[in-house]
Amino acid sequence: MKTLSMKWWPAGLLAVGVVVTSAGVHTQRVVPLVSPLDVTVSREYLGWQATDIEVSEAEQQVAGMTSYVMRLYQQPGVEAELAAASAFSVYVGYYESQSQGKTIHSPKNCLPGGGWEPLVSSRETIQTSLGAIPVNRYLIGNGPAQAVVLYWYQGRGRVAANEYVVKWDLLRDQALHGRSDEALVRVIVPVTTTDEDAYEKAVLVARDLVMDVDRALPDREI
């Protein structure tokens, strides 16, 4: 079974998106995390155990995030090749402030990459301890291999999926409150049976992940 290209994960999904100008806005505040991502993001989801993935310095420079965690989760006690084929990944990139040239990059603009192509997309709502949250859902393919991608934006008291809404909220909060801190959160689950099974698995991970990220984020009051 074909597995997800490691080259595609870091560079492809960190890339190009919201462009913000800070000209004429409120003095911008740098808002650090209240807890490190590598502490609050669990090393185990669904009983699957994590291995950290390092993003190169060059890719970090392009992505511009202040802090990140990127992990590959594999099922323990399973034959190595099977474990690799079914492994899923989690990425959280946090920006303590955003400005021109240092902004969150929308994954949808760079889904084509490393042989992977978007096949189907939709916006879904999932139930979490924070309430119902919107997420972007993509089915991507590379030859016979497929995977489900969920991603959303989280910060300043909001969870959002629509890039236009995210941009509007960012510009408003920059102008009125001098805050632009935000995280991009993403889950990738390979399709080993059906894409619906992969989606359901991704939702279970997302429900816990959204809470883990929330514990790391600064005070939501702006």
Tab-separated table of C-alpha atoms in Angstrom:
chain	number	residue	atom	x	y	z
A	1	MET	CA	0.000	0.000	0.000
A	2	LYS	CA	1.277	3.453	-0.921
A	3	THR	CA	1.831	5.768	2.053
A	4	LEU	CA	1.782	9.554	2.347
A	5	SER	CA	4.938	11.260	1.145
A	6	MET	CA	6.908	12.793	4.011
A	7	LYS	CA	7.943	15.579	1.629
A	8	TRP	CA	4.311	16.530	1.113
A	9	TRP	CA	3.416	16.924	4.796
A	10	PRO	CA	5.680	19.718	6.044
A	11	ALA	CA	6.172	21.957	3.028
A	12	GLY	CA	2.917	21.356	1.207
A	13	LEU	CA	0.512	21.879	4.059
A	14	LEU	CA	2.264	24.849	5.580
A	15	ALA	CA	2.052	26.956	2.450
A	16	VAL	CA	0.521	30.118	0.988
A	17	GLY	CA	-2.672	31.779	2.283
A	18	VAL	CA	-3.936	34.815	4.113
A	19	VAL	CA	-2.044	38.026	3.355
A	20	VAL	CA	-2.371	40.747	5.953
A	21	THR	CA	-1.229	44.323	6.038
A	22	SER	CA	-0.666	46.017	9.362
A	23	ALA	CA	-0.599	49.565	7.961
A	24	GLY	CA	-2.759	51.918	9.991
A	25	VAL	CA	-3.865	49.358	12.573
A	26	HIS	CA	-3.660	49.288	16.353
A	27	THR	CA	-0.213	48.667	17.827
A	28	GLN	CA	0.360	44.979	17.322
A	29	ARG	CA	0.784	42.735	20.340
A	30	VAL	CA	2.941	39.630	20.473
A	31	VAL	CA	0.888	37.036	22.358
A	32	PRO	CA	2.813	33.917	23.405
A	33	LEU	CA	1.309	30.534	24.185
A	34	VAL	CA	0.363	29.860	27.785
A	35	SER	CA	1.714	26.303	27.501
A	36	PRO	CA	4.021	24.640	24.944
A	37	LEU	CA	2.278	22.796	22.128
A	38	ASP	CA	4.483	19.740	22.574
A	39	VAL	CA	3.155	19.477	26.132
A	40	THR	CA	-0.552	20.087	25.563
A	41	VAL	CA	-0.891	18.114	22.321
A	42	SER	CA	-1.211	14.504	23.385
A	43	ARG	CA	1.390	11.941	22.414
A	44	GLU	CA	-1.402	9.380	22.156
A	45	TYR	CA	-4.724	9.546	20.309
A	46	LEU	CA	-7.060	6.560	19.973
A	47	GLY	CA	-4.353	4.486	21.655
A	48	TRP	CA	-1.924	5.243	18.800
A	49	GLN	CA	1.498	6.536	19.830
A	50	ALA	CA	3.376	9.533	18.428
A	51	THR	CA	6.730	10.110	16.832
A	52	ASP	CA	7.798	13.732	16.394
A	53	ILE	CA	8.481	15.010	12.878
A	54	GLU	CA	10.916	17.879	12.518
A	55	VAL	CA	10.205	20.698	10.096
A	56	SER	CA	13.434	21.998	8.574
A	57	GLU	CA	14.637	25.501	9.358
A	58	ALA	CA	14.102	26.484	5.718
A	59	GLU	CA	10.490	25.296	5.806
A	60	GLN	CA	9.952	27.069	9.123
A	61	GLN	CA	11.233	30.275	7.547
A	62	VAL	CA	8.733	29.916	4.707
A	63	ALA	CA	5.837	28.998	6.990
A	64	GLY	CA	6.716	31.680	9.552
A	65	MET	CA	5.157	29.993	12.575
A	66	THR	CA	6.361	30.901	16.056
A	67	SER	CA	5.862	27.412	17.455
A	68	TYR	CA	4.724	24.079	16.078
A	69	VAL	CA	4.202	20.427	16.789
A	70	MET	CA	4.083	17.795	14.057
A	71	ARG	CA	3.597	14.143	14.890
A	72	LEU	CA	3.036	10.809	13.224
A	73	TYR	CA	0.807	8.389	15.151
A	74	GLN	CA	1.191	4.651	14.703
A	75	GLN	CA	-0.613	1.696	16.205
A	76	PRO	CA	1.591	-0.160	18.693
A	77	GLY	CA	2.122	-3.885	18.376
A	78	VAL	CA	1.453	-3.923	14.633
A	79	GLU	CA	3.847	-5.140	11.932
A	80	ALA	CA	6.022	-2.227	10.815
A	81	GLU	CA	4.850	-1.986	7.198
A	82	LEU	CA	1.175	-2.138	8.175
A	83	ALA	CA	1.701	0.417	10.946
A	84	ALA	CA	3.358	2.815	8.493
A	85	ALA	CA	0.571	2.428	5.937
A	86	SER	CA	-2.156	3.232	8.487
A	87	ALA	CA	-0.318	5.969	10.430
A	88	PHE	CA	-2.004	9.364	10.720
A	89	SER	CA	-0.418	12.762	11.312
A	90	VAL	CA	-1.215	15.866	13.343
A	91	TYR	CA	0.183	19.352	12.779
A	92	VAL	CA	-0.356	22.519	14.823
A	93	GLY	CA	1.420	25.728	13.856
A	94	TYR	CA	1.063	28.765	16.124
A	95	TYR	CA	1.687	32.404	15.218
A	96	GLU	CA	2.014	34.762	18.187
A	97	SER	CA	1.489	37.662	15.780
A	98	GLN	CA	0.907	37.939	12.047
A	99	SER	CA	2.145	40.558	9.628
A	100	GLN	CA	2.898	40.823	5.943
A	101	GLY	CA	5.281	38.006	5.102
A	102	LYS	CA	4.557	36.158	8.339
A	103	THR	CA	1.039	34.786	8.186
A	104	ILE	CA	-0.794	31.504	8.439
A	105	HIS	CA	-0.749	29.756	5.077
A	106	SER	CA	-3.925	28.089	3.878
A	107	PRO	CA	-3.454	24.372	3.113
A	108	LYS	CA	-6.040	24.489	0.337
A	109	ASN	CA	-3.709	26.555	-1.850
A	110	CYS	CA	-1.017	23.902	-1.841
A	111	LEU	CA	-2.812	20.579	-1.623
A	112	PRO	CA	-1.357	19.617	-5.015
A	113	GLY	CA	2.196	18.571	-4.213
A	114	GLY	CA	4.398	15.520	-3.997
A	115	GLY	CA	2.018	13.714	-6.338
A	116	TRP	CA	-1.004	14.320	-4.093
A	117	GLU	CA	-4.097	15.969	-5.587
A	118	PRO	CA	-7.357	17.134	-3.972
A	119	LEU	CA	-10.276	14.975	-5.117
A	120	VAL	CA	-13.269	16.139	-3.065
A	121	SER	CA	-13.742	18.951	-0.561
A	122	SER	CA	-16.472	20.066	1.814
A	123	ARG	CA	-17.013	21.965	5.035
A	124	GLU	CA	-18.188	19.907	7.980
A	125	THR	CA	-19.320	20.611	11.536
A	126	ILE	CA	-18.131	18.376	14.335
A	127	GLN	CA	-19.170	18.255	17.970
A	128	THR	CA	-16.470	18.893	20.579
A	129	SER	CA	-16.232	19.922	24.229
A	130	LEU	CA	-15.910	23.499	22.942
A	131	GLY	CA	-19.210	23.072	21.102
A	132	ALA	CA	-19.858	22.574	17.402
A	133	ILE	CA	-16.861	23.645	15.299
A	134	PRO	CA	-16.443	23.985	11.515
A	135	VAL	CA	-13.641	22.115	9.745
A	136	ASN	CA	-12.447	21.870	6.171
A	137	ARG	CA	-12.554	18.322	4.821
A	138	TYR	CA	-10.538	17.139	1.817
A	139	LEU	CA	-10.129	13.761	0.200
A	140	ILE	CA	-6.742	13.683	-1.502
A	141	GLY	CA	-5.225	11.068	-3.791
A	142	ASN	CA	-1.883	9.949	-5.129
A	143	GLY	CA	-2.367	7.088	-7.557
A	144	PRO	CA	-4.197	4.348	-5.635
A	145	ALA	CA	-3.450	5.950	-2.254
A	146	GLN	CA	-5.981	8.285	-0.647
A	147	ALA	CA	-6.191	10.227	2.601
A	148	VAL	CA	-8.661	12.451	4.436
A	149	VAL	CA	-7.470	15.876	5.572
A	150	LEU	CA	-9.231	17.993	8.220
A	151	TYR	CA	-7.995	21.472	9.046
A	152	TRP	CA	-9.200	24.572	10.838
A	153	TYR	CA	-7.997	27.843	12.383
A	154	GLN	CA	-8.070	28.327	16.143
A	155	GLY	CA	-7.346	31.360	18.290
A	156	ARG	CA	-8.611	34.595	19.844
A	157	GLY	CA	-11.667	32.743	21.148
A	158	ARG	CA	-12.719	31.316	17.795
A	159	VAL	CA	-12.543	28.159	15.740
A	160	ALA	CA	-13.081	28.852	12.029
A	161	ALA	CA	-12.741	27.079	8.696
A	162	ASN	CA	-13.800	29.621	6.064
A	163	GLU	CA	-10.679	31.454	4.863
A	164	TYR	CA	-12.637	34.620	4.056
A	165	VAL	CA	-14.092	34.726	7.572
A	166	VAL	CA	-10.652	34.039	9.030
A	167	LYS	CA	-9.143	36.911	7.050
A	168	TRP	CA	-11.931	39.304	8.027
A	169	ASP	CA	-11.663	38.421	11.725
A	170	LEU	CA	-7.892	38.776	11.580
A	171	LEU	CA	-7.984	42.238	10.006
A	172	ARG	CA	-10.668	43.397	12.450
A	173	ASP	CA	-8.874	42.075	15.526
A	174	GLN	CA	-5.600	43.588	14.354
A	175	ALA	CA	-7.232	46.974	13.875
A	176	LEU	CA	-9.361	47.017	17.023
A	177	HIS	CA	-7.320	45.008	19.504
A	178	GLY	CA	-3.813	44.716	18.087
A	179	ARG	CA	-4.044	40.922	18.205
A	180	SER	CA	-3.401	38.464	15.395
A	181	ASP	CA	-2.336	35.343	17.315
A	182	GLU	CA	-3.765	32.153	15.821
A	183	ALA	CA	-3.055	28.496	15.124
A	184	LEU	CA	-3.514	26.334	12.059
A	185	VAL	CA	-4.550	22.819	13.073
A	186	ARG	CA	-4.531	19.831	10.715
A	187	VAL	CA	-5.133	16.083	10.793
A	188	ILE	CA	-4.317	13.645	7.954
A	189	VAL	CA	-5.681	10.094	8.047
A	190	PRO	CA	-4.881	7.612	5.255
A	191	VAL	CA	-7.759	5.689	3.703
A	192	THR	CA	-7.191	2.008	4.477
A	193	THR	CA	-10.816	0.842	4.050
A	194	THR	CA	-13.212	3.639	3.006
A	195	ASP	CA	-12.921	7.417	3.057
A	196	GLU	CA	-15.865	7.555	5.482
A	197	ASP	CA	-13.996	5.331	7.922
A	198	ALA	CA	-10.954	7.589	7.596
A	199	TYR	CA	-13.126	10.671	8.130
A	200	GLU	CA	-14.693	9.200	11.274
A	201	LYS	CA	-11.239	8.444	12.624
A	202	ALA	CA	-10.088	11.983	11.823
A	203	VAL	CA	-13.118	13.404	13.652
A	204	LEU	CA	-12.313	11.394	16.790
A	205	VAL	CA	-8.770	12.762	16.742
A	206	ALA	CA	-9.984	16.304	16.024
A	207	ARG	CA	-12.369	16.273	18.997
A	208	ASP	CA	-9.475	15.720	21.388
A	209	LEU	CA	-7.000	17.838	19.463
A	210	VAL	CA	-9.149	20.969	19.499
A	211	MET	CA	-9.217	20.791	23.306
A	212	ASP	CA	-5.470	20.155	23.543
A	213	VAL	CA	-4.763	23.209	21.388
A	214	ASP	CA	-7.214	25.303	23.402
A	215	ARG	CA	-5.227	24.609	26.570
A	216	ALA	CA	-2.089	26.003	24.943
A	217	LEU	CA	-3.663	29.143	23.488
A	218	PRO	CA	-3.650	32.562	25.181
A	219	ASP	CA	-6.697	33.993	26.936
A	220	ARG	CA	-9.553	34.127	24.479
A	221	GLU	CA	-10.763	37.491	25.784
A	222	ILE	CA	-9.777	40.317	23.458
